XYZ file of N, CA and C in Angstrom:
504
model
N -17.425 -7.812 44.635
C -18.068 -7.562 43.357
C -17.484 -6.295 42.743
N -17.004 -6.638 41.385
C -16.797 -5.502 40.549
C -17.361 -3.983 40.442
N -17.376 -3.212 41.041
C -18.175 -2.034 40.301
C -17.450 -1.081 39.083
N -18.561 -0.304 39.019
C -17.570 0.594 37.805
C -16.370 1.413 38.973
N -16.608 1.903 39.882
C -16.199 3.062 40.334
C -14.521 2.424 40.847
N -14.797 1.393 41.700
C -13.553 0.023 41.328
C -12.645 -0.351 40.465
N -13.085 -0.053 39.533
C -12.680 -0.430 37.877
C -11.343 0.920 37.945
N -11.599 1.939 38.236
C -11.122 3.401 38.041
C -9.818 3.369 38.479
N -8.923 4.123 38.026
C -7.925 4.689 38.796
C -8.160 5.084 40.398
N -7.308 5.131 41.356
C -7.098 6.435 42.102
C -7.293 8.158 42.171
N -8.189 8.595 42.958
C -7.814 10.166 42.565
C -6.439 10.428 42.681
N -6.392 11.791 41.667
C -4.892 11.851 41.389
C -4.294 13.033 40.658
N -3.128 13.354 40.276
C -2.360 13.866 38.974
C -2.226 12.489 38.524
N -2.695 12.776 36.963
C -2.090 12.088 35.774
C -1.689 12.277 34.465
N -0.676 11.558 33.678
C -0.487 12.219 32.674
C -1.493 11.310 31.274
N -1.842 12.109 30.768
C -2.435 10.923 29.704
C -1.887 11.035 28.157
N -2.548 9.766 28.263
C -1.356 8.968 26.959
C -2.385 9.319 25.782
N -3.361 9.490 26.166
C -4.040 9.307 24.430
C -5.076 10.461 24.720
N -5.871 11.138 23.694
C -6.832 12.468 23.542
C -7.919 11.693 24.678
N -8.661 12.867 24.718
C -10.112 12.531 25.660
C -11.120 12.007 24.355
N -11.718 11.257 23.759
C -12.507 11.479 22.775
C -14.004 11.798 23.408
N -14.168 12.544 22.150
C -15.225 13.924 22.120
C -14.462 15.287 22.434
N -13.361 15.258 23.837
C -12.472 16.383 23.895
C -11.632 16.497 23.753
N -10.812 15.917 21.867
C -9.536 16.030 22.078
C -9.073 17.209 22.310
N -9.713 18.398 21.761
C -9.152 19.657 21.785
C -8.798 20.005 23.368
N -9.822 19.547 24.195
C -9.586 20.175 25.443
C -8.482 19.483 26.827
N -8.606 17.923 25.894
C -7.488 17.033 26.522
C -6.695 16.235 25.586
N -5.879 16.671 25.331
C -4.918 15.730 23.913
C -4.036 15.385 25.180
N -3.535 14.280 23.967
C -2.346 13.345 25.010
C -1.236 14.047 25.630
N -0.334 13.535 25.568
C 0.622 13.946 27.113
C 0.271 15.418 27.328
N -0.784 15.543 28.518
C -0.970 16.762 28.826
C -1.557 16.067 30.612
N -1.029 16.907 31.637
C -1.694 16.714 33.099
C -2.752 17.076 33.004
N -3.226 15.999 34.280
C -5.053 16.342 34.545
C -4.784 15.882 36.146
N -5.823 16.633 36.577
C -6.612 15.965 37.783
C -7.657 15.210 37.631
N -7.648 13.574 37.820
C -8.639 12.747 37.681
C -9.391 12.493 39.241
N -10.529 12.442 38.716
C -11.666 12.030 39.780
C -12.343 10.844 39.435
N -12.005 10.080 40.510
C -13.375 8.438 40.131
C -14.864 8.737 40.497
N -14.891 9.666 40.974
C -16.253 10.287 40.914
C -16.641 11.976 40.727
N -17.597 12.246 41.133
C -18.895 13.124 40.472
C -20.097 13.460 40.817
N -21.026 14.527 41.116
C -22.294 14.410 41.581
C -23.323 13.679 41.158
N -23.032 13.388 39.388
C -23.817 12.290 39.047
C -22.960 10.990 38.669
N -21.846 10.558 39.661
C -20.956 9.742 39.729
C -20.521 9.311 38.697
N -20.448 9.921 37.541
C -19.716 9.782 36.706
C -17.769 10.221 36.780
N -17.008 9.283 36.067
C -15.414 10.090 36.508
C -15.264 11.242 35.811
N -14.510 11.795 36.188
C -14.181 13.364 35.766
C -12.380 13.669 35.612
N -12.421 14.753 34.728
C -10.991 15.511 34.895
C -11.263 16.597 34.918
N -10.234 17.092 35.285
C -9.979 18.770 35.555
C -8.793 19.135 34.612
N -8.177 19.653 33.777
C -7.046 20.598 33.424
C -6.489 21.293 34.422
N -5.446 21.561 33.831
C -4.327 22.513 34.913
C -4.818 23.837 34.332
N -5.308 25.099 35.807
C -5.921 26.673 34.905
C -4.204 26.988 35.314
N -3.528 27.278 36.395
C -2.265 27.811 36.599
C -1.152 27.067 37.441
N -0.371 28.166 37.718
C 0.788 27.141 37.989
C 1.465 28.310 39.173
N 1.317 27.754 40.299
C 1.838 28.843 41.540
C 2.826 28.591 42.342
N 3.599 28.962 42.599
C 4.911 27.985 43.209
C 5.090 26.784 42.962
N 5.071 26.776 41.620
C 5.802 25.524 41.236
C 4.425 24.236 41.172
N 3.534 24.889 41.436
C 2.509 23.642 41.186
C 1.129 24.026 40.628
N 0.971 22.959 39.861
C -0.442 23.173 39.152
C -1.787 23.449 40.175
N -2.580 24.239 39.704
C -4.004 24.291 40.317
C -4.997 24.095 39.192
N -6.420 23.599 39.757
C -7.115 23.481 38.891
C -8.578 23.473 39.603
N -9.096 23.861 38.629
C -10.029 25.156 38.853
C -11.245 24.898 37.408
N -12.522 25.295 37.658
C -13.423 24.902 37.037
C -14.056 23.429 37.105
N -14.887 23.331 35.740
C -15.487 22.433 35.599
C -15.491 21.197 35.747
N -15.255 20.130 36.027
C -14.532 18.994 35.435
C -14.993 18.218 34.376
N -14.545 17.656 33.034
C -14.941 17.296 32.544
C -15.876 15.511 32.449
N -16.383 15.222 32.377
C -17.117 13.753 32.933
C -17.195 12.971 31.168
N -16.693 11.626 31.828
C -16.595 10.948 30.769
C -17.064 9.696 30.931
N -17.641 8.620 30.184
C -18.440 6.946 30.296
C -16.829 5.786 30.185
N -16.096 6.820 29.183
C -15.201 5.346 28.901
C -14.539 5.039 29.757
N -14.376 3.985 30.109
C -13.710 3.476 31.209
C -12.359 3.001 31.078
N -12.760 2.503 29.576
C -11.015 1.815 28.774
C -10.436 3.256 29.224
N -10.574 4.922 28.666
C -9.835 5.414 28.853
C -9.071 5.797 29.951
N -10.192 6.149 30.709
C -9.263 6.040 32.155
C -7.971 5.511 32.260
N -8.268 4.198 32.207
C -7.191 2.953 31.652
C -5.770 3.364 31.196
N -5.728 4.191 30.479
C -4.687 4.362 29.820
C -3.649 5.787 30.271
N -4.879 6.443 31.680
C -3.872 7.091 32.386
C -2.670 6.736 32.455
N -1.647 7.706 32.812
C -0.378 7.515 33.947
C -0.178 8.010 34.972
N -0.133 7.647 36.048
C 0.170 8.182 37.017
C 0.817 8.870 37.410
N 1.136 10.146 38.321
C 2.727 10.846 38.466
C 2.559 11.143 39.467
N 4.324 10.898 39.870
C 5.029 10.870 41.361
C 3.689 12.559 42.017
N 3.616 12.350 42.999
C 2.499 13.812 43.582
C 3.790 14.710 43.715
N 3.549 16.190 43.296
C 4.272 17.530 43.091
C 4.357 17.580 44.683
N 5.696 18.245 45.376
C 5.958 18.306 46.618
C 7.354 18.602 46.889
N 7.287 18.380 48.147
C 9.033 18.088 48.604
C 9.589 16.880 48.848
N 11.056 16.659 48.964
C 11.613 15.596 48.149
C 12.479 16.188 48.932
N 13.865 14.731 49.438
C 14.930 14.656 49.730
C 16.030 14.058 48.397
N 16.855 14.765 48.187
C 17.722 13.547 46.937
C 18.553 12.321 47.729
N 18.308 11.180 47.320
C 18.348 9.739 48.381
C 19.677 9.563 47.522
N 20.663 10.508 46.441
C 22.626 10.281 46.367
C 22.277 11.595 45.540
N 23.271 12.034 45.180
C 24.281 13.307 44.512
C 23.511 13.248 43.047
N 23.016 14.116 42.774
C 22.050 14.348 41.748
C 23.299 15.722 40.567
N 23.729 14.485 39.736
C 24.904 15.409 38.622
C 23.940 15.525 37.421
N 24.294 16.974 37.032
C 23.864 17.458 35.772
C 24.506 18.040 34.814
N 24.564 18.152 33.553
C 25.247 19.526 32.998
C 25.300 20.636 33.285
N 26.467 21.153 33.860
C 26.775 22.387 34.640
C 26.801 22.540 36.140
N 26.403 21.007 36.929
C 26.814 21.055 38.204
C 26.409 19.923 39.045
N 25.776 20.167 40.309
C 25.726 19.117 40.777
C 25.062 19.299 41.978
N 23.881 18.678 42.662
C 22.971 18.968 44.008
C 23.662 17.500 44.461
N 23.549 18.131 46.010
C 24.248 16.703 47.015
C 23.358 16.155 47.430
N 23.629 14.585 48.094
C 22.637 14.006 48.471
C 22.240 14.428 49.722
N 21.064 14.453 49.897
C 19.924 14.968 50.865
C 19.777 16.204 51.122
N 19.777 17.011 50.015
C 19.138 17.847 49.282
C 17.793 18.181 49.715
N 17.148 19.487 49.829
C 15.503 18.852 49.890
C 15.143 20.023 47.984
N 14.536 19.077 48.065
C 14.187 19.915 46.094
C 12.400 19.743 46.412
N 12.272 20.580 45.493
C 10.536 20.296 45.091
C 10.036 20.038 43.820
N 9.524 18.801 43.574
C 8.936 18.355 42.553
C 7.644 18.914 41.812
N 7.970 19.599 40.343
C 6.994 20.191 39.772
C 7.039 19.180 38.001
N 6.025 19.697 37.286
C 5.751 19.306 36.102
C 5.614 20.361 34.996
N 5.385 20.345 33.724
C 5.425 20.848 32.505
C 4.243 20.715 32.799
N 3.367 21.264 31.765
C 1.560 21.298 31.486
C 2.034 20.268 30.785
N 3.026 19.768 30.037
C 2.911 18.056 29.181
C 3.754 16.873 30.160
N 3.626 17.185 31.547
C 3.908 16.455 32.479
C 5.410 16.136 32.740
N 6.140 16.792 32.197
C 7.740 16.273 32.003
C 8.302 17.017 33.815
N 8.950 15.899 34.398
C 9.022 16.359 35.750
C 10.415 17.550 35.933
N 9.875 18.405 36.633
C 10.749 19.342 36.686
C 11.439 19.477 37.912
N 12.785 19.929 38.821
C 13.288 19.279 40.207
C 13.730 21.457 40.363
N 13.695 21.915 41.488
C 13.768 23.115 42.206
C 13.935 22.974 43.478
N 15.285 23.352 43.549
C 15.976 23.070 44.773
C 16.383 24.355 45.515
N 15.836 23.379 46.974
C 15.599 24.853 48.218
C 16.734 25.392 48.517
N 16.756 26.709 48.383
C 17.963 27.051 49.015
C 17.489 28.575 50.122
N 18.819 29.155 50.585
C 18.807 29.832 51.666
C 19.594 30.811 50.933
N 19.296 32.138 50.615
C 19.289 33.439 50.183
C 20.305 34.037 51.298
N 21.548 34.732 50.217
C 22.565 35.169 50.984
C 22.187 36.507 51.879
N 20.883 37.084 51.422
C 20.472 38.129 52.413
C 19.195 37.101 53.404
N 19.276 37.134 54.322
C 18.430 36.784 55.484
C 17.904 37.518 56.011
N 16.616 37.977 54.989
C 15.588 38.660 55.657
C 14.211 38.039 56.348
N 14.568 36.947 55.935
C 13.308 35.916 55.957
C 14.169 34.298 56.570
N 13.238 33.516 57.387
C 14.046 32.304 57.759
C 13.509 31.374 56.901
N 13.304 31.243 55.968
C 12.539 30.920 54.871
C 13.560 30.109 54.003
N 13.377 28.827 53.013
C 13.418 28.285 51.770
C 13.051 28.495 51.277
N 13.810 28.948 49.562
C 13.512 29.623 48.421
C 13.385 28.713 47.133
N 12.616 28.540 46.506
C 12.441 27.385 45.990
C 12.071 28.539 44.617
N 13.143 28.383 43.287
C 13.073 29.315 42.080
C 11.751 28.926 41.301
N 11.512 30.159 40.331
C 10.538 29.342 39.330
C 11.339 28.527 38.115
N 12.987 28.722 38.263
C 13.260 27.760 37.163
C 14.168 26.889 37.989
N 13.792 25.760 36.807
C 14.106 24.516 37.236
C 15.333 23.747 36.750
N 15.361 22.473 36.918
C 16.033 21.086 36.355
C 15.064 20.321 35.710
N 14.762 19.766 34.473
C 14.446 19.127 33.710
C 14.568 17.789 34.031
N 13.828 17.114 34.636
C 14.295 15.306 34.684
C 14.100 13.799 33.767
N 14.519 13.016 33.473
C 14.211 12.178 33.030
C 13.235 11.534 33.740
N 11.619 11.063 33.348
C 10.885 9.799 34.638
C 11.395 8.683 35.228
N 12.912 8.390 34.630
C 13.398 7.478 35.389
C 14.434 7.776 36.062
N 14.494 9.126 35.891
C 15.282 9.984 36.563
C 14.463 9.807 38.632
N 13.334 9.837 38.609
C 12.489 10.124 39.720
C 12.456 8.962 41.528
N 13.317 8.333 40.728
C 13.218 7.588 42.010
C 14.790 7.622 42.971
N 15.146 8.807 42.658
C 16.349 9.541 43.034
C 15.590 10.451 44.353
N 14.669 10.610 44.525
C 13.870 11.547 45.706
C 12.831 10.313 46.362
N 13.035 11.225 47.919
C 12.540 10.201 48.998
C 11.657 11.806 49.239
N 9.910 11.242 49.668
C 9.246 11.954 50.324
C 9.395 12.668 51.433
N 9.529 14.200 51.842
C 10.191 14.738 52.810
C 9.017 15.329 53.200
N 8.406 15.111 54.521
C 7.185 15.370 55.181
C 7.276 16.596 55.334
N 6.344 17.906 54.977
C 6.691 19.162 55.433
C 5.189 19.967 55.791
N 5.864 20.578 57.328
C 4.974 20.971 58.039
C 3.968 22.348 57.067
N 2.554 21.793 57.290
C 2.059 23.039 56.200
C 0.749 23.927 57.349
N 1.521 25.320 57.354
C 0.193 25.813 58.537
C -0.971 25.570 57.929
N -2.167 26.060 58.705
C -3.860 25.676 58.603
C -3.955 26.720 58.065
N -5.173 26.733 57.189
C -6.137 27.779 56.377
C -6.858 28.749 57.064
N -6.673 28.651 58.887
C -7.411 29.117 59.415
C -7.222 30.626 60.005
N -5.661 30.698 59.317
C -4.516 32.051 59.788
C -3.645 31.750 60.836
N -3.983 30.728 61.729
C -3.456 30.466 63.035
C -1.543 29.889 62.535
N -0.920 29.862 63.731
C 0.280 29.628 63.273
C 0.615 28.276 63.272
N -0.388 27.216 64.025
C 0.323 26.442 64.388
C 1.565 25.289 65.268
N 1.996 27.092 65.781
C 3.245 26.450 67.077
C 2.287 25.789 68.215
N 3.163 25.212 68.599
C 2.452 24.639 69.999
C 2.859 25.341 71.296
N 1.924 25.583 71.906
C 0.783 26.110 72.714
C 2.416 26.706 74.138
N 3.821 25.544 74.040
C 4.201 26.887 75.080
C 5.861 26.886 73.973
N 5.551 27.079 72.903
C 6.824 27.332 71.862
C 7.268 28.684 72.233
N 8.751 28.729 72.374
C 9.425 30.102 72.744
C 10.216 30.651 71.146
N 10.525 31.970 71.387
C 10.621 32.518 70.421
C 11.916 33.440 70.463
């Protein structure tokens, strides 16, 4: 059986195609959101992007809650912001990233995908990937040039993570 909540998108990043009505001011079209199919009074919701921190949106506050359902509808979906392998030789004006690459996938606040590629800093003070705040500009059909690259993320808890007889 149909429900509304069924009816909905996926939680998600999305880009949307048309204003929020009642909020166009606060959601006009091609602009990212975080959508929610639910809510405390289960209604769906969005969030706006408040900032943008290494390369990725956060969002923060209220969410806004809405009845229409058509709109939802007319979301778009976008590839999730992350790391990325390039799956061939990614040429641009002025140069060129090789294939299997690892880059990280970011967005515009009007969703246009942006590509920042890791590199390793000729001083090694750190064993670290450096991932710039400026980018490469992509086409969306540019995007299926990157394969999902699983990357280990420590816990919130301070702990490091290594396992238990890792040498150093």
């Amino acid at each position: 059986m149909a429900t509304p909540k069924n009816m909905l998108p996926d939680c998600g990043l999305y880009l949307t195609s048309q204003p929020l009505p009642g909020n166009e001011q606060k959601v006009p079209a091609n602009t990212i959101v975080y959508f929610h199919n639910h809510s405390d009074s289960g209604l769906p919701q969005i969030i706006t992007p408040d900032h943008n921190i290494h390369n990725r949106w956060h969002f923060h506050g209220p969410g806004i809650e809405f009845r229409g359902l058509n709109w939802a509808g007319t979301l778009k979906k976008l590839t999730p912001e992350g790391f990325y392998t390039l799956r061939r030789e990614l040429t641009f004006d002025g140069g060129s990233w090789p294939k299997g690459a690892i880059v990280q996938l970011g967005y515009t606040r009007e969703g246009d995908p942006i590509l920042f590629i890791g590199r390793v800093r000729s001083r090694l003070d750190e064993n670290d990937l450096f991932f710039s705040d400026k980018g490469l500009k992509l086409k969306r059909d540019q995007l299926n040039v990157l394969e999902p690259a699983p990357v280990y993320q420590e816990p919130d808890d301070g702990s490091s993570g290594h396992a238990p007889n890792a040498t150093h």
